[in-house]
Coordinates of C-alpha atoms and ligand atoms in Angstrom, one line a residue:
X132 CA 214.0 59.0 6.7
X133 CA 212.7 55.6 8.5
X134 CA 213.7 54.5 11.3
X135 CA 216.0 51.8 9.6
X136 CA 217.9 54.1 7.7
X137 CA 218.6 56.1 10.5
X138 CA 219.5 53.3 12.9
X139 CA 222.4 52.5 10.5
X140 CA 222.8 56.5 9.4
X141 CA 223.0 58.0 12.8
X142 CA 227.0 58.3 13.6
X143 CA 229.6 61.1 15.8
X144 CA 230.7 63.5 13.3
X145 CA 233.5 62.2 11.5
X146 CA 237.5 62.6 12.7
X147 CA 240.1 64.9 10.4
X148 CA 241.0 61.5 9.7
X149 CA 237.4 60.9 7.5
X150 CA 236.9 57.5 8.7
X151 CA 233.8 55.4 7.8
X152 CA 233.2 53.4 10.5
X153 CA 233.3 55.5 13.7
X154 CA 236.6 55.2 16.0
X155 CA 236.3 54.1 19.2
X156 CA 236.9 57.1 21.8
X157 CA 239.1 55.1 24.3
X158 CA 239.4 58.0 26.6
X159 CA 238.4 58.7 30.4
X160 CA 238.2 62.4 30.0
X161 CA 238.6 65.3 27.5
X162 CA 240.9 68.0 27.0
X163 CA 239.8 72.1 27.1
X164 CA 241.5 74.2 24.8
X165 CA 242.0 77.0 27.8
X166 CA 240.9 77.6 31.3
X167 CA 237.8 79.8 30.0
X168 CA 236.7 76.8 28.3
X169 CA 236.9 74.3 31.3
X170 CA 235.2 76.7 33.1
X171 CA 232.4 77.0 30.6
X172 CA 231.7 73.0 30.2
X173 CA 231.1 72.9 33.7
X174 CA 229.1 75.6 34.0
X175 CA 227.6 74.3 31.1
X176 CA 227.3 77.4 29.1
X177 CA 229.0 75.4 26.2
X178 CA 228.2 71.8 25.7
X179 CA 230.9 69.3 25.1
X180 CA 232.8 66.5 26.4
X181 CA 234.3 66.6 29.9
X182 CA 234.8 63.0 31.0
X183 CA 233.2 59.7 30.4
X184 CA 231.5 59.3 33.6
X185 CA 229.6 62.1 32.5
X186 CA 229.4 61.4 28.6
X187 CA 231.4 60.5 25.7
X188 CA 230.9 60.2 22.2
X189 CA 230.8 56.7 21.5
X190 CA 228.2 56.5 24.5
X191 CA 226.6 59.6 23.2
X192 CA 225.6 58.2 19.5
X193 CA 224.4 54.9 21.1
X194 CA 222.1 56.7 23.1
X195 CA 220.7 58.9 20.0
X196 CA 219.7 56.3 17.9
X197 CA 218.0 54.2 20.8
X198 CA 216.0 57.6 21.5
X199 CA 215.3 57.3 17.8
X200 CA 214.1 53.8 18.1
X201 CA 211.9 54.4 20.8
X202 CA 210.4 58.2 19.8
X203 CA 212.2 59.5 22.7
X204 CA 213.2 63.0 23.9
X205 CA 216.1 61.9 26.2
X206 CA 218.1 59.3 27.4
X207 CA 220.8 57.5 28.9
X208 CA 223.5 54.8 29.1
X209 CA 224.6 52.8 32.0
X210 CA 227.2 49.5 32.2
X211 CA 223.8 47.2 32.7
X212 CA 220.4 46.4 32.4
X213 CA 220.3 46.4 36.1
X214 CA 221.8 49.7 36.6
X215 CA 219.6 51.4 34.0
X216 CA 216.3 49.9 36.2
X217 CA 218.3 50.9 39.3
X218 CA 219.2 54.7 38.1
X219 CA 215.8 55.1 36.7
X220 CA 214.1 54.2 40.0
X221 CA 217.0 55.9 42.4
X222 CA 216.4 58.7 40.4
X223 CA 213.3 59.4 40.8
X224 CA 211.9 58.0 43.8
X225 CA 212.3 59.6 47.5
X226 CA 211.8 58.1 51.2
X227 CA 207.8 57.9 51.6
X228 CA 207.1 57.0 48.3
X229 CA 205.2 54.1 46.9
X230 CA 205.8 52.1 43.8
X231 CA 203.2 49.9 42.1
X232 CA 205.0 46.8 40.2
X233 CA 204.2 44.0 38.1
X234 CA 204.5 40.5 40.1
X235 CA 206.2 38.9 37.0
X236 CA 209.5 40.6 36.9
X237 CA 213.1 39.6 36.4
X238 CA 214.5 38.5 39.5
X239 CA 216.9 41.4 39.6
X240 CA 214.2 43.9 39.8
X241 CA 212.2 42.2 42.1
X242 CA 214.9 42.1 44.5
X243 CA 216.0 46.1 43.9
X244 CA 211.9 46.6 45.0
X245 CA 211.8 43.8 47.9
X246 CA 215.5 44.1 49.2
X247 CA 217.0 47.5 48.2
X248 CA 214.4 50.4 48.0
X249 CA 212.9 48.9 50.9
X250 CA 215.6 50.1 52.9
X251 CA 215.2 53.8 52.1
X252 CA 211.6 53.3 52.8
X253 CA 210.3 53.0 49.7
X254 CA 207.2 50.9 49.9
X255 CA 205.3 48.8 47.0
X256 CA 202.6 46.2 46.1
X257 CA 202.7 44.2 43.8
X258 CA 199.9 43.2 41.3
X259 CA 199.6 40.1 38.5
X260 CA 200.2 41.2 34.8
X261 CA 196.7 39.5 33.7
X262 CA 195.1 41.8 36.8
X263 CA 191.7 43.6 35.4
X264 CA 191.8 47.2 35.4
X265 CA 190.3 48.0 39.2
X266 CA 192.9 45.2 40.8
X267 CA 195.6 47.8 39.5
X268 CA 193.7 50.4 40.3
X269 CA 193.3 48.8 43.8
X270 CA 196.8 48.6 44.2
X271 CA 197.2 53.0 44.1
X272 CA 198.4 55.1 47.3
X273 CA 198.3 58.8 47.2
X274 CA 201.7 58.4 47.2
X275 CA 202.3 55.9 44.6
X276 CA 205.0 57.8 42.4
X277 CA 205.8 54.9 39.7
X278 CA 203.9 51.8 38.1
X279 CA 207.4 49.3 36.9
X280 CA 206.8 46.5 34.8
X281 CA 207.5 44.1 31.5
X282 CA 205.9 43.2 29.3
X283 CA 206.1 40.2 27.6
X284 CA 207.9 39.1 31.6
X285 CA 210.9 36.9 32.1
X286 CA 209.7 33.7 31.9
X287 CA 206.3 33.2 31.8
X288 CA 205.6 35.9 28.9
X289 CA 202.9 37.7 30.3
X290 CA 201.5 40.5 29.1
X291 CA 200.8 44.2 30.2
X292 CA 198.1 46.1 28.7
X293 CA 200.0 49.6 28.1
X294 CA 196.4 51.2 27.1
X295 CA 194.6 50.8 30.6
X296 CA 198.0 51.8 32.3
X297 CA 198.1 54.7 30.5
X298 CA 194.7 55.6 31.6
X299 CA 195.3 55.4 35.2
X300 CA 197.9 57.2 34.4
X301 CA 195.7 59.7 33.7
X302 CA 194.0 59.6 36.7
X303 CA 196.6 59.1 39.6
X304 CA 199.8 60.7 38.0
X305 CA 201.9 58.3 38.2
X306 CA 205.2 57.6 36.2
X307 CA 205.0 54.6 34.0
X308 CA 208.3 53.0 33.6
X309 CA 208.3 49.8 31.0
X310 CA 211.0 47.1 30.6
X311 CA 210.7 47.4 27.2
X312 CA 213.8 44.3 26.8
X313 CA 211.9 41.5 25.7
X314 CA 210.2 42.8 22.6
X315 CA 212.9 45.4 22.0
X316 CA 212.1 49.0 19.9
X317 CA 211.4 47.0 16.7
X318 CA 208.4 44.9 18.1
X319 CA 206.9 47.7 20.7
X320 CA 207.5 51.5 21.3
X321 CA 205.8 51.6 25.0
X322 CA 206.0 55.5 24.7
X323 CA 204.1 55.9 22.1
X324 CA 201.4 54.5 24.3
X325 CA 201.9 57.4 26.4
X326 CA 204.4 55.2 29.0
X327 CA 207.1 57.8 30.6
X328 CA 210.1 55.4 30.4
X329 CA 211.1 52.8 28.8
X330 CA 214.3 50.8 30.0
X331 CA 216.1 48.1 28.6
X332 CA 219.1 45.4 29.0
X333 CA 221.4 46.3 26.3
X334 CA 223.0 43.4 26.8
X335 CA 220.6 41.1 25.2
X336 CA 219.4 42.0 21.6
X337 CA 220.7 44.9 21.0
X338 CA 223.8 43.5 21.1
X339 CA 222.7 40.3 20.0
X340 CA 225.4 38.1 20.2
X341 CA 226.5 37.9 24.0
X342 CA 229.5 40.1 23.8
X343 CA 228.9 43.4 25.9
X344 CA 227.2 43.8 29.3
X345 CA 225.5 47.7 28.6
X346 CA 221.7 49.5 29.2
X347 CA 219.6 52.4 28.9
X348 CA 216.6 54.5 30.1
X349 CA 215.0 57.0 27.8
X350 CA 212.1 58.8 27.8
X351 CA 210.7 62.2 29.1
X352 CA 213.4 64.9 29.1
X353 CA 212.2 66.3 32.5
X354 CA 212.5 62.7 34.0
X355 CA 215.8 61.9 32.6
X356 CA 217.3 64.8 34.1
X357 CA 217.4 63.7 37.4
X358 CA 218.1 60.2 36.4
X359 CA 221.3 62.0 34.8
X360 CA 222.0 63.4 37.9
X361 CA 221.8 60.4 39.9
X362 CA 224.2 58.4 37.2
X363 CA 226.1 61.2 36.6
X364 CA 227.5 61.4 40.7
X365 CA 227.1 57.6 41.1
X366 CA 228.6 56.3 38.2
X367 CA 227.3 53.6 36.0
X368 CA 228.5 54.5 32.6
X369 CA 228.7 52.6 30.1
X370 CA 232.1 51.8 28.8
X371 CA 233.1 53.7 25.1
X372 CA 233.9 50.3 24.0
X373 CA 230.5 48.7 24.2
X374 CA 228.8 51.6 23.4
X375 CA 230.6 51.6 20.4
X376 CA 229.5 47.2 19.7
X377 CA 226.0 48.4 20.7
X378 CA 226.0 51.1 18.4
X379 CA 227.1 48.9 15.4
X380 CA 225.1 46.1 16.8
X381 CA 221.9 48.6 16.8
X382 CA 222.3 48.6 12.3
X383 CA 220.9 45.1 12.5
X384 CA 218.4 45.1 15.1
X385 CA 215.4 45.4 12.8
X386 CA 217.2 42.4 10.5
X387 CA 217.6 40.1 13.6
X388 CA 214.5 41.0 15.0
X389 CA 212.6 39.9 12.2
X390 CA 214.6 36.6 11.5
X391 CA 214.3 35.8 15.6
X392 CA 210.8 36.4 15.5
X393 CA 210.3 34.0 12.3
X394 CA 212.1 31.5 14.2
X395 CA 210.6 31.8 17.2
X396 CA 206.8 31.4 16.1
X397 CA 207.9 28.5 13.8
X398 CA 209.4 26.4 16.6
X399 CA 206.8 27.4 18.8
X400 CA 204.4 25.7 16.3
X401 CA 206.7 22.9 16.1
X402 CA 206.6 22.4 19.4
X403 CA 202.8 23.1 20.4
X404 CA 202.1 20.0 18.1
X405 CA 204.9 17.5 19.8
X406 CA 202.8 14.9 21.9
X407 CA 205.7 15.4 24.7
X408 CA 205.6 18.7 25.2
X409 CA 203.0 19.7 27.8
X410 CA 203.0 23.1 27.2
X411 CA 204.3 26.3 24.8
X412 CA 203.7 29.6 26.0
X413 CA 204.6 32.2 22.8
X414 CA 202.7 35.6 22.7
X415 CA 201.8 35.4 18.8
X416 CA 200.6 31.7 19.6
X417 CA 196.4 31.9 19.5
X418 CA 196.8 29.6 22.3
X419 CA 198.8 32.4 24.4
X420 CA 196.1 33.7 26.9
X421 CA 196.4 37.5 25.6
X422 CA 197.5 36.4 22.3
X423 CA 195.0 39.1 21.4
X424 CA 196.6 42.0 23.6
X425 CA 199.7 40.7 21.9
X426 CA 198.3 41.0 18.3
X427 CA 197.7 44.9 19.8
X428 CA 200.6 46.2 21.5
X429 CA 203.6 44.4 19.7
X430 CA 204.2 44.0 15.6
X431 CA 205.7 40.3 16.2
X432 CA 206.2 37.7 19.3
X433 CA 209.6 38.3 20.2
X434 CA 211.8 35.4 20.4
X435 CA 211.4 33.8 23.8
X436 CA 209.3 30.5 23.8
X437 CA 208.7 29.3 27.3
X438 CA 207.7 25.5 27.2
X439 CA 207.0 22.9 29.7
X440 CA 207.8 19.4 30.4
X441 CA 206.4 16.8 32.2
X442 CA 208.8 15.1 34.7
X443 CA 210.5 18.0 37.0
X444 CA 214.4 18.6 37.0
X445 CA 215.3 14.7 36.1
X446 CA 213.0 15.5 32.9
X447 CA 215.0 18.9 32.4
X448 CA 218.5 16.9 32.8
X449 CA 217.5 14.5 29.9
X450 CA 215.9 16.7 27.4
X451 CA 219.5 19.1 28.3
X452 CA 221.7 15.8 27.7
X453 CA 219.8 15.1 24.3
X454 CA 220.2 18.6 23.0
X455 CA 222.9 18.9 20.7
X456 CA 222.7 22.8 19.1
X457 CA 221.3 25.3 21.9
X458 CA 224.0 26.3 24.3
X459 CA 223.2 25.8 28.1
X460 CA 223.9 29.3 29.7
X461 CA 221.2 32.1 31.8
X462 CA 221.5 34.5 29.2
X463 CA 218.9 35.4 26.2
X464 CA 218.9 37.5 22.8
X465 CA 221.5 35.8 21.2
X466 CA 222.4 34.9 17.8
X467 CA 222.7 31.6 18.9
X468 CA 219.6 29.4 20.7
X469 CA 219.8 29.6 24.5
X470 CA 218.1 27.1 26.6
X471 CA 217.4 28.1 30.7
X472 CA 215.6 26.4 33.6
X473 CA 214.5 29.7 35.1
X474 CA 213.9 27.1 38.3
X475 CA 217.2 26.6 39.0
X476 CA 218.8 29.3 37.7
X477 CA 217.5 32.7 37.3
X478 CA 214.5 32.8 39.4
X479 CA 216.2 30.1 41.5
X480 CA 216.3 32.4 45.2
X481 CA 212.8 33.1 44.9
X482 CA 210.5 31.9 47.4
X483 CA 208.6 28.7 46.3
X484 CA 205.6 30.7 46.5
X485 CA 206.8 33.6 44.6
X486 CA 207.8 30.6 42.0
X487 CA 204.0 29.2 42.0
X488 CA 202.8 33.0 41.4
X489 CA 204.9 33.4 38.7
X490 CA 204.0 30.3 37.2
X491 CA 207.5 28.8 37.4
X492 CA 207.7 25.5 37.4
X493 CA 210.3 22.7 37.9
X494 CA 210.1 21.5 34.0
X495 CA 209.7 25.1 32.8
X496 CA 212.4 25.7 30.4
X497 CA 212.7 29.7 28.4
X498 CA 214.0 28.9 25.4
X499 CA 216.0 32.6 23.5
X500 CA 215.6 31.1 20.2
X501 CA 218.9 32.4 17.9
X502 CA 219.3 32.8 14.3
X503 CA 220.0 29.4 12.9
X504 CA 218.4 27.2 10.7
X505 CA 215.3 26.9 11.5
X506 CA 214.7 23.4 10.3
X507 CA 218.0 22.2 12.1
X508 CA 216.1 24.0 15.5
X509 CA 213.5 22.1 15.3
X510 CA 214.7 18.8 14.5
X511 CA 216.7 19.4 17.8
X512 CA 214.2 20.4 20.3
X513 CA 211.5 18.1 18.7
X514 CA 214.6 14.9 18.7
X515 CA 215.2 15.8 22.6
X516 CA 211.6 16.0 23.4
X517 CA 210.9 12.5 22.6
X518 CA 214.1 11.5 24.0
X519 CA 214.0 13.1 27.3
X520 CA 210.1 11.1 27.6
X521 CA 211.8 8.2 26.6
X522 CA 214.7 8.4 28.9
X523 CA 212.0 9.4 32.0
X524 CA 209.7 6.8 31.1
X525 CA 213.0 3.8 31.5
X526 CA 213.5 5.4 34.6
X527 CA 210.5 4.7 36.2
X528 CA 210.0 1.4 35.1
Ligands
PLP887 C1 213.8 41.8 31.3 C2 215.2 42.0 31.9 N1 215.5 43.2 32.4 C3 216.7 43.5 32.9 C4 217.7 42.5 32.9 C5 219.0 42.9 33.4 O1 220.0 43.2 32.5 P1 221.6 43.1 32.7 O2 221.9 41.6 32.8 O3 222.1 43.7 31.5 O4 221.9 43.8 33.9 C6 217.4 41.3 32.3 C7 218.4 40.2 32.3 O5 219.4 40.0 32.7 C8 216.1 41.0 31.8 O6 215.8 39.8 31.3

């Protein structure tokens, strides 16, 4: 069966009540049918249920069919994005060791790295996604024990080539752990390149439509393990109830994914053309600096277009003001078009000269384009574009 089929297919066993859609187990823990059997869960010479911290079914399906999505042997579910990168770093790292990262991460992760592993004396260097393959290779310790990054990265949509990682993989033995959010399991499978883990934000489009907070690690069986371990005694679980919206929400990935993308490249286009836009930064773009490594590693550009404007946070302000469909909010991968100024809002406590690596700008705006109309999208954003000028230009006279 494809994947498609098996991403709506894929459901718990069905109830002596023969539903069709699957119930929702609202239920911290499990009953045994006698003691020999509580003592045999936990023991774990029978495998079952014993309490959701641990598992539960709900949880359990959403998990399989993300393992499915992403050619997985293992994986599992925590309450966020954040907590899935946390758990698969806590998990596996130890006092002493050294992590190589990407510079262009989401500010979460860059402060987990920085602020929080730090503490535990964990050490790491960072190194730019465009980086040739001796600058990462530069960046190795004998003790280097993971390589973390995205790719395409939160904002600026830079790219990681997953091929030369994969070789230096090779030679310095690393674990290669991908934020795989961005171009979700539809648009790139980083395992198949040979990457260890792949971790994503639930929260975003595989939900899709801003309901549930949720995330997930999946990869190598012997490395999930001890990420299990970790979660298992530290608890992050995911809740049965969004497991169970992420797991309906997973049926339509592929059909989202492929409308978002649509709209995304379109109004990217739209946009690239506009004489008051200054710049659009869109991976499937030929003006995207590794449009070609893009064109390799992902089936489709994803559906974040990062643009810039001329004319700093008063430019922002006026182009905002003249909007009239996209919803003003931090969040992306939602049905509905989401405009951010990363500036001043998501990457807003970074240093100004983490910003200026990073390529974040006053007037940079990340744009999660949704699943309307495309015509009525870019009537909007071209509309407040020349507005927002306008507006600026009154100003200053
Ligand atoms: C690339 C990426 N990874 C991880 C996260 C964290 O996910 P969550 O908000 O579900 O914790 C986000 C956004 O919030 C993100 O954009």
């Amino acid at each position: 069966m494809k994947k498609q089929t098996k991403a709506i297919r894929i459901q718990t066993a069905k109830s002596l009540n023969r539903e069709h859609s699957v119930p929702l187990y609202l239920t911290s823990s499990f009953a045994f049918d006698s003691a020999e059997q509580g003592k045999a869960l936990f023991d774990e010479t029978e495998e079952g249920n014993i309490y959701s911290r641990f598992s539960n079914p709900n949880v359990s399906e959403f998990v399989e069919k993300v393992c499915m999505l992403e050619n997985a042997e293992d994986g599992i579910a925590t309450g966020t994005g954040m907590a899935a990168v946390f758990a698969s770093m806590a998990g596996l790292l130890k006092s002493g060791d050294h992590i190589v990262a990407c510079r262009a991460l989401f500010g979460s992760a860059h402060q987990i790295i920085t602020q929080i592993l730090s503490k535990w004396g964990i050490t790491h260097t960072y190194v730019d996604a465009t980086a040739t393959e001796a600058d990462w290779e530069a960046a190795m310790q004998p003790n280097t024990k993971m390589v973390y990054l995205e790719t395409p990265s939160n904002p600026g949509l830079e790219l990681v080539d997953l091929e030369m990682l994969v070789r230096l993989k090779a030679k310095y033995g690393f674990i290669l752990n991908v934020d795989n959010c961005f171009a979700t399991p539809i648009l790139q499978n980083p395992i198949d390149y040979g990457a260890d883990l792949s971790v994503h934000s639930a929260t975003k489009y595989m939900d899709g439509q801003g309901r549930v907070l949720g995330g997930i690690v999946v990869g190598r069986a012997d490395l999930i393990q001890p990420i299990r371990f970790f979660a298992r005694h530290t608890g992050p679980s995911l809740s049965p109830f969004n497991a169970w919206v992420l797991s309906k929400s997973l049926e339509t990935l592929d059909l989202r994914m492929e409308r978002h993308c649509r709209n995304a490249l379109q109004l990217a286009e739209a946009l690239e053309s506009h004489p008051d836009v200054e710049r659009v930064l869109y991976p499937f773009l030929p003006s995207h600096p590794q449009y070609d490594l893009a064109k390799k590693q992902m089936s489709a550009g994803g559906a974040i277009v990062t643009i810039e404007l001329e004319g700093g946070f008063e430019r922002v302000k006026a182009f905002y003001d003249a909007l009239t469909i996209p919803t003003l909010s931090s969040n992306l991968g939602d049905s509905r078009t989401i405009v951010t100024n990363p500036n001043t809002t998501t990457h807003a406590k970074l240093k100004p000269d983490e910003k200026a690596a990073l390529g974040i700008t006053p007037g940079l705006i990340r744009i999660s384009v949704g699943l309307e109309d495309i015509e009525d999208l870019i009537e909007d954003f071209a509309q407040a574009a020349t507005k927002s000028a306008e507006v600026l230009k009154e100003k200053v006279a």
